Amino acid sequence: MGKNKDKEFVKDITKMEDDFPQWYTDVIKKTDLVDYSPVKGFMVIKPYGYALWENIQSFLDRRFKETGHENCYFPLLIPESLLNKEKEHVEGFAPEVAWVTHGGDEELAERLCVRPTSETIFCSMYSKWLTSYRELPYLYNQWCSVVRWEKTTRPFLRTSEFLWQEGHTLHETAEEAQTETLKMLSVYKEMAEDLLAIPMIVGKKSEKEKFAGAESTYTIEALMHDGKALQSGTSHNFAQHFSKAFDINFQGREGDLEYPHQTSWGVSTRLIGGMIMVHGDNRGLVLPPRLAPIQVVIVPIAQKKEGVLERAEELRKELASKGIRVKLDDNVNYSPGWKFNEYEMKGVPIRIEIGPRDIENGVAMVARRDNLEKGPVELDGIGDGMVKLLDQIHDDMLNRARESRDAKTFTFETYDEFKQKMEETPGFAKTMWCGDRACEESVKTETGVSIRCIPFEQENLGDVCPFCGKPAKHMVYMAKAY
Amino acid sequence: MGKNKDKEFVKDITKMEDDFPQWYTDVIKKTDLVDYSPVKGFMVIKPYGYALWENIQSFLDRRFKETGHENCYFPLLIPESLLNKEKEHVEGFAPEVAWVTHGGDEELAERLCVRPTSETIFCSMYSKWLTSYRELPYLYNQWCSVVRWEKTTRPFLRTSEFLWQEGHTLHETAEEAQTETLKMLSVYKEMAEDLLAIPMIVGKKSEKEKFAGAESTYTIEALMHDGKALQSGTSHNFAQHFSKAFDINFQGREGDLEYPHQTSWGVSTRLIGGMIMVHGDNRGLVLPPRLAPIQVVIVPIAQKKEGVLERAEELRKELASKGIRVKLDDNVNYSPGWKFNEYEMKGVPIRIEIGPRDIENGVAMVARRDNLEKGPVELDGIGDGMVKLLDQIHDDMLNRARESRDAKTFTFETYDEFKQKMEETPGFAKTMWCGDRACEESVKTETGVSIRCIPFEQENLGDVCPFCGKPAKHMVYMAKAY
């Protein structure tokens, strides 16, 4: 007893224009989303942060099931020999896996890695299970954590362990696998826009940037306040790479043995980091309403006055009955002013203040977190009004994020202009590209900027690649990235 | 290509009276709940098995939240030095943990264990976070997998990795911690009875059987068809054991530094194994209705006849609109008879057969899986009827399980009688006990029978311990156990 407590306490949030990374760290710590754990690079996701993940899970799980997928659970540990079966895959992942070498007091005959992703172990079972085309497609998903040993980590954005889902599907034909790959990418885009209020650029990764072992990788890419991009979800078409390496085959319609076509797709807790960096401001979090654990907070004013708490509780019940996640904060240890700041920092979309005079006048003060507007709203019918307002806030946030991204998206004529703009007003560069990996790599080495994707929505911005002068092949989005 | 497929195929289910363990293995394999993975002792939970876990999760998660708990997520890996902090705890768990020694190519400075349970890492953060009594209680839970290196494993019942939830709470006073410990135990009992239709004996573990590091452990115990008991959920009161070992303290109401009182509680995928061994029969699974992924299956008869599929689909919609999880199986590749067997084996609570003559007569044939009764039910109002029938089946299954358990529960006069009955008609032995650990250990060594719990509902069966002749202290339930 009596030891000194080594408590961390962030007094103020650093301004994002002064130091964006510090702003991010201040926000996630001060709003109680996460904390650093005793294991370097591993984070503790605290209840307020985990509630965000639960809402993402719940949205996606419903959509996965609606699109015919089933959940399952595969082992955490993967034998080294399995990881080694697909050459590009093991090269991509082996340098960053954690190895289990002992079980209890005994050394294991073969090392086991903590899954960095589960293609190999799914494939080992698929090879055992699949016999006929009649059993296809396999449409499986799992929710779990994965471990990738990272040297530099930041909570949510890059951590040695993170939570995610990974879908792993098998299909009879190449066409069906491609349809699945794009379908799940569109589910991710829908989730990003309808739940997180984040507009996404949707497209294909370049050969250099695709997943280790994939034939093609598709991605949704978002732009953060600081002009850096965040890869927010990926969907891979493996063609028959893994099914050949793992001897997964089936009797086809014509009686021949065939290899199935395979996909995998995943999103992770990284989305939470992206949501913070797209919507947050210098007061803290700004949560999109459908994601917010608390959508409306009711703060009673002069709550000791007769009738105030009763009316506030009535209001709480009315909102709850409309399906709103509402909290009435009647804690007497804190002043209304303190509560205003607290819930503002925590990003609660709507605050309702209700005091004796409001009640007399049949109104309450309603404050929006996203645009900081505030005004009286009649108590009569306020439940339906708040349902509509939450939708309005969602739409406004999505629009503002789109405007902000578009304002940070630029075109350019020359490599020099590209470098200058990327330095002075970073964001998405839209440009034609020759399609050559060597050109892409040289730009990345020189500037740190990568091709984020070849968007599905192509525009013709010219005929030559501004980096090397060769004929242009695609329009691409480029950015520095998290 | 062309390799021989090494497919496992269970043709028939072994009769449980012939070989109970083989019956269990046949059932879980043939009904597609799980499969063995390439890693010894680790199982793959297939979609039909995982759907059972999702329903358990959903029931408990709702109840945890209703009782004020929040979910969070703590790291998978725990430094060896943390595990070592509580003496009894490390002695209990160190022999069975998996050790991570390398991250990528580098050997770690300190070994990390894959969590066998998370008390130690929760405590390390609680020690950092807690400052004042005002912040208490901490009511946190996490859903995750844990790893315990087991020599002999059986799917669901004992595996080297399993899925579970672990609640970890801190309280200001001993009384509050005890209230919490018992509250969560009662949530488990409620889940077992209301969801799984399994009656539980509720009580306290003996000193010998309690959790490593706990002050007291409470348990819910079920009896399987074969007369062996299954510990199905535990709730521990740690008193201040861990808070002292981990220096978790806070400023109390009087200004002094105090140690909080702590609890933890968990249930796992083991419950699924118990549910199978309580309700299953020689035809396969018998699923309690509230747990069943498919509650009603509709099998159309002569489905090519005009109007049959349309009427079956109407019926499906009606049941779905009543909140029933219903499947219409209109697969033309299988006969109705094949489907009857399949869904019977898979334990679907209700099968509805509907053919041209039924439709003419305004009825459908309704077959119950639990008691194999079958008869016509009028189509008019069948939706509400099936809702009621599902509840009736639940109640009947719970009652039958209780009767079966009670029939296998015996008392006895002498140690010899105890041994004979435990051999010939195994089950729960209800007996007085002296309370001495030495006596308990000698009985276990000689007979393999352990004290399952000191039940809350005590009866006075006599004045002496039948094993050693000393004065009796408690009435206990004893059994061989999984």
Short mmCIF file of N, CA and C in Angstrom, two decimals, chain B residues 52-116:
data_model
loop_
_atom_site.label_atom_id
_atom_site.label_comp_id
_atom_site.label_asym_id
_atom_site.label_seq_id
_atom_site.Cartn_x
_atom_site.Cartn_y
_atom_site.Cartn_z
N LEU B 52 -24.69 -23.03 -32.60
CA LEU B 52 -25.11 -23.31 -31.22
C LEU B 52 -24.41 -22.34 -30.26
N TRP B 53 -23.10 -22.14 -30.49
CA TRP B 53 -22.34 -21.21 -29.65
C TRP B 53 -22.87 -19.79 -29.81
N GLU B 54 -23.21 -19.39 -31.02
CA GLU B 54 -23.76 -18.04 -31.24
C GLU B 54 -25.04 -17.84 -30.42
N ASN B 55 -25.87 -18.86 -30.33
CA ASN B 55 -27.11 -18.72 -29.56
C ASN B 55 -26.83 -18.64 -28.05
N ILE B 56 -25.82 -19.38 -27.60
CA ILE B 56 -25.43 -19.28 -26.19
C ILE B 56 -24.88 -17.87 -25.92
N GLN B 57 -24.00 -17.42 -26.81
CA GLN B 57 -23.42 -16.07 -26.68
C GLN B 57 -24.49 -15.01 -26.61
N SER B 58 -25.46 -15.13 -27.52
CA SER B 58 -26.46 -14.10 -27.62
C SER B 58 -27.31 -14.05 -26.34
N PHE B 59 -27.68 -15.21 -25.80
CA PHE B 59 -28.44 -15.25 -24.54
C PHE B 59 -27.62 -14.62 -23.42
N LEU B 60 -26.38 -15.06 -23.27
CA LEU B 60 -25.57 -14.58 -22.14
C LEU B 60 -25.19 -13.12 -22.29
N ASP B 61 -24.83 -12.72 -23.50
CA ASP B 61 -24.41 -11.34 -23.69
C ASP B 61 -25.53 -10.37 -23.30
N ARG B 62 -26.75 -10.74 -23.66
CA ARG B 62 -27.90 -9.91 -23.27
C ARG B 62 -28.02 -9.85 -21.74
N ARG B 63 -27.90 -11.01 -21.09
CA ARG B 63 -28.03 -11.04 -19.64
C ARG B 63 -26.87 -10.32 -18.94
N PHE B 64 -25.66 -10.46 -19.50
CA PHE B 64 -24.51 -9.73 -18.91
C PHE B 64 -24.77 -8.22 -18.97
N LYS B 65 -25.26 -7.77 -20.12
CA LYS B 65 -25.50 -6.32 -20.27
C LYS B 65 -26.64 -5.88 -19.36
N GLU B 66 -27.69 -6.70 -19.27
CA GLU B 66 -28.80 -6.35 -18.37
C GLU B 66 -28.34 -6.25 -16.91
N THR B 67 -27.31 -7.01 -16.57
CA THR B 67 -26.81 -6.95 -15.20
C THR B 67 -25.62 -5.98 -15.08
N GLY B 68 -25.50 -5.06 -16.05
CA GLY B 68 -24.57 -3.94 -15.91
C GLY B 68 -23.15 -4.17 -16.39
N HIS B 69 -22.89 -5.28 -17.08
CA HIS B 69 -21.52 -5.56 -17.52
C HIS B 69 -21.25 -5.01 -18.92
N GLU B 70 -19.98 -4.70 -19.17
CA GLU B 70 -19.56 -4.22 -20.48
C GLU B 70 -18.49 -5.14 -21.03
N ASN B 71 -18.47 -5.30 -22.36
CA ASN B 71 -17.45 -6.11 -22.99
C ASN B 71 -16.20 -5.30 -23.30
N CYS B 72 -15.07 -5.99 -23.35
CA CYS B 72 -13.80 -5.35 -23.69
C CYS B 72 -12.93 -6.44 -24.30
N TYR B 73 -11.70 -6.09 -24.67
CA TYR B 73 -10.80 -7.10 -25.22
C TYR B 73 -9.38 -6.88 -24.73
N PHE B 74 -8.81 -7.92 -24.13
CA PHE B 74 -7.45 -7.87 -23.59
C PHE B 74 -6.52 -8.74 -24.44
N PRO B 75 -5.21 -8.46 -24.40
CA PRO B 75 -4.28 -9.18 -25.28
C PRO B 75 -4.29 -10.70 -25.09
N LEU B 76 -4.05 -11.38 -26.21
CA LEU B 76 -3.95 -12.84 -26.27
C LEU B 76 -2.73 -13.36 -25.52
N LEU B 77 -1.65 -12.57 -25.54
CA LEU B 77 -0.38 -13.06 -24.98
C LEU B 77 -0.05 -12.38 -23.65
N ILE B 78 0.43 -13.16 -22.72
CA ILE B 78 0.69 -12.67 -21.36
C ILE B 78 2.16 -12.93 -21.00
N PRO B 79 2.90 -11.91 -20.57
CA PRO B 79 4.31 -12.10 -20.21
C PRO B 79 4.44 -13.08 -19.03
N GLU B 80 5.47 -13.89 -19.10
CA GLU B 80 5.69 -14.89 -18.06
C GLU B 80 5.74 -14.27 -16.67
N SER B 81 6.35 -13.09 -16.56
CA SER B 81 6.48 -12.45 -15.24
C SER B 81 5.12 -12.10 -14.64
N LEU B 82 4.15 -11.76 -15.49
CA LEU B 82 2.81 -11.46 -14.99
C LEU B 82 2.13 -12.73 -14.49
N LEU B 83 2.26 -13.80 -15.26
CA LEU B 83 1.63 -15.07 -14.89
C LEU B 83 2.15 -15.54 -13.53
N ASN B 84 3.43 -15.19 -13.25
CA ASN B 84 4.07 -15.68 -12.04
C ASN B 84 3.68 -14.92 -10.77
N LYS B 85 2.89 -13.86 -10.92
CA LYS B 85 2.68 -12.99 -9.76
C LYS B 85 1.81 -13.57 -8.65
N GLU B 86 0.81 -14.40 -9.03
CA GLU B 86 -0.03 -14.99 -7.99
C GLU B 86 0.37 -16.45 -7.89
N LYS B 87 0.88 -16.86 -6.72
CA LYS B 87 1.56 -18.13 -6.56
C LYS B 87 0.70 -19.35 -6.91
N GLU B 88 -0.49 -19.42 -6.32
CA GLU B 88 -1.32 -20.60 -6.57
C GLU B 88 -1.78 -20.65 -8.03
N HIS B 89 -2.01 -19.45 -8.57
CA HIS B 89 -2.49 -19.35 -9.95
C HIS B 89 -1.46 -19.91 -10.92
N VAL B 90 -0.21 -19.49 -10.78
CA VAL B 90 0.82 -19.96 -11.71
C VAL B 90 1.05 -21.46 -11.54
N GLU B 91 0.98 -21.95 -10.31
CA GLU B 91 1.15 -23.39 -10.12
C GLU B 91 0.05 -24.18 -10.82
N GLY B 92 -1.17 -23.60 -10.82
CA GLY B 92 -2.28 -24.28 -11.47
C GLY B 92 -2.16 -24.26 -12.99
N PHE B 93 -1.66 -23.17 -13.55
CA PHE B 93 -1.74 -23.02 -15.00
C PHE B 93 -0.43 -23.23 -15.76
N ALA B 94 0.72 -22.96 -15.13
CA ALA B 94 1.99 -23.03 -15.87
C ALA B 94 2.21 -24.36 -16.60
N PRO B 95 1.84 -25.50 -15.98
CA PRO B 95 2.11 -26.77 -16.67
C PRO B 95 1.33 -26.95 -17.97
N GLU B 96 0.31 -26.13 -18.20
CA GLU B 96 -0.52 -26.39 -19.38
C GLU B 96 -0.62 -25.19 -20.33
N VAL B 97 0.36 -24.28 -20.29
CA VAL B 97 0.28 -23.15 -21.23
C VAL B 97 1.19 -23.36 -22.44
N ALA B 98 0.79 -22.71 -23.54
CA ALA B 98 1.61 -22.70 -24.76
C ALA B 98 2.49 -21.44 -24.71
N TRP B 99 3.77 -21.61 -25.02
CA TRP B 99 4.71 -20.50 -24.91
C TRP B 99 5.14 -19.96 -26.26
N VAL B 100 5.00 -18.66 -26.43
CA VAL B 100 5.54 -17.98 -27.61
C VAL B 100 6.95 -17.51 -27.25
N THR B 101 7.93 -17.93 -28.04
CA THR B 101 9.33 -17.59 -27.74
C THR B 101 9.97 -16.73 -28.82
N HIS B 102 9.34 -16.69 -30.02
CA HIS B 102 9.91 -15.92 -31.13
C HIS B 102 8.84 -15.07 -31.80
N GLY B 103 9.22 -13.84 -32.15
CA GLY B 103 8.38 -12.98 -32.97
C GLY B 103 9.11 -12.77 -34.27
N GLY B 104 8.57 -13.32 -35.37
CA GLY B 104 9.30 -13.30 -36.64
C GLY B 104 10.60 -14.07 -36.45
N ASP B 105 11.72 -13.45 -36.80
CA ASP B 105 13.00 -14.16 -36.69
C ASP B 105 13.68 -13.94 -35.35
N GLU B 106 13.11 -13.08 -34.53
CA GLU B 106 13.82 -12.72 -33.30
C GLU B 106 13.35 -13.49 -32.09
N GLU B 107 14.28 -13.89 -31.26
CA GLU B 107 13.90 -14.52 -30.00
C GLU B 107 13.47 -13.42 -29.04
N LEU B 108 12.38 -13.65 -28.32
CA LEU B 108 11.87 -12.63 -27.40
C LEU B 108 12.71 -12.59 -26.13
N ALA B 109 12.83 -11.41 -25.57
CA ALA B 109 13.57 -11.26 -24.31
C ALA B 109 12.84 -11.98 -23.18
N GLU B 110 11.51 -11.95 -23.23
CA GLU B 110 10.72 -12.65 -22.22
C GLU B 110 9.66 -13.51 -22.93
N ARG B 111 9.53 -14.75 -22.46
CA ARG B 111 8.52 -15.62 -23.06
C ARG B 111 7.12 -15.06 -22.79
N LEU B 112 6.21 -15.30 -23.73
CA LEU B 112 4.82 -14.90 -23.56
C LEU B 112 3.97 -16.16 -23.63
N CYS B 113 3.00 -16.28 -22.72
CA CYS B 113 2.12 -17.44 -22.85
C CYS B 113 0.83 -17.03 -23.55
N VAL B 114 0.28 -17.97 -24.31
CA VAL B 114 -1.04 -17.76 -24.88
C VAL B 114 -2.02 -17.89 -23.70
N ARG B 115 -2.90 -16.91 -23.53
CA ARG B 115 -3.73 -16.88 -22.31
C ARG B 115 -4.44 -18.21 -22.07
N PRO B 116 -4.27 -18.76 -20.85
CA PRO B 116 -5.07 -19.91 -20.45
C PRO B 116 -6.33 -19.43 -19.75
#
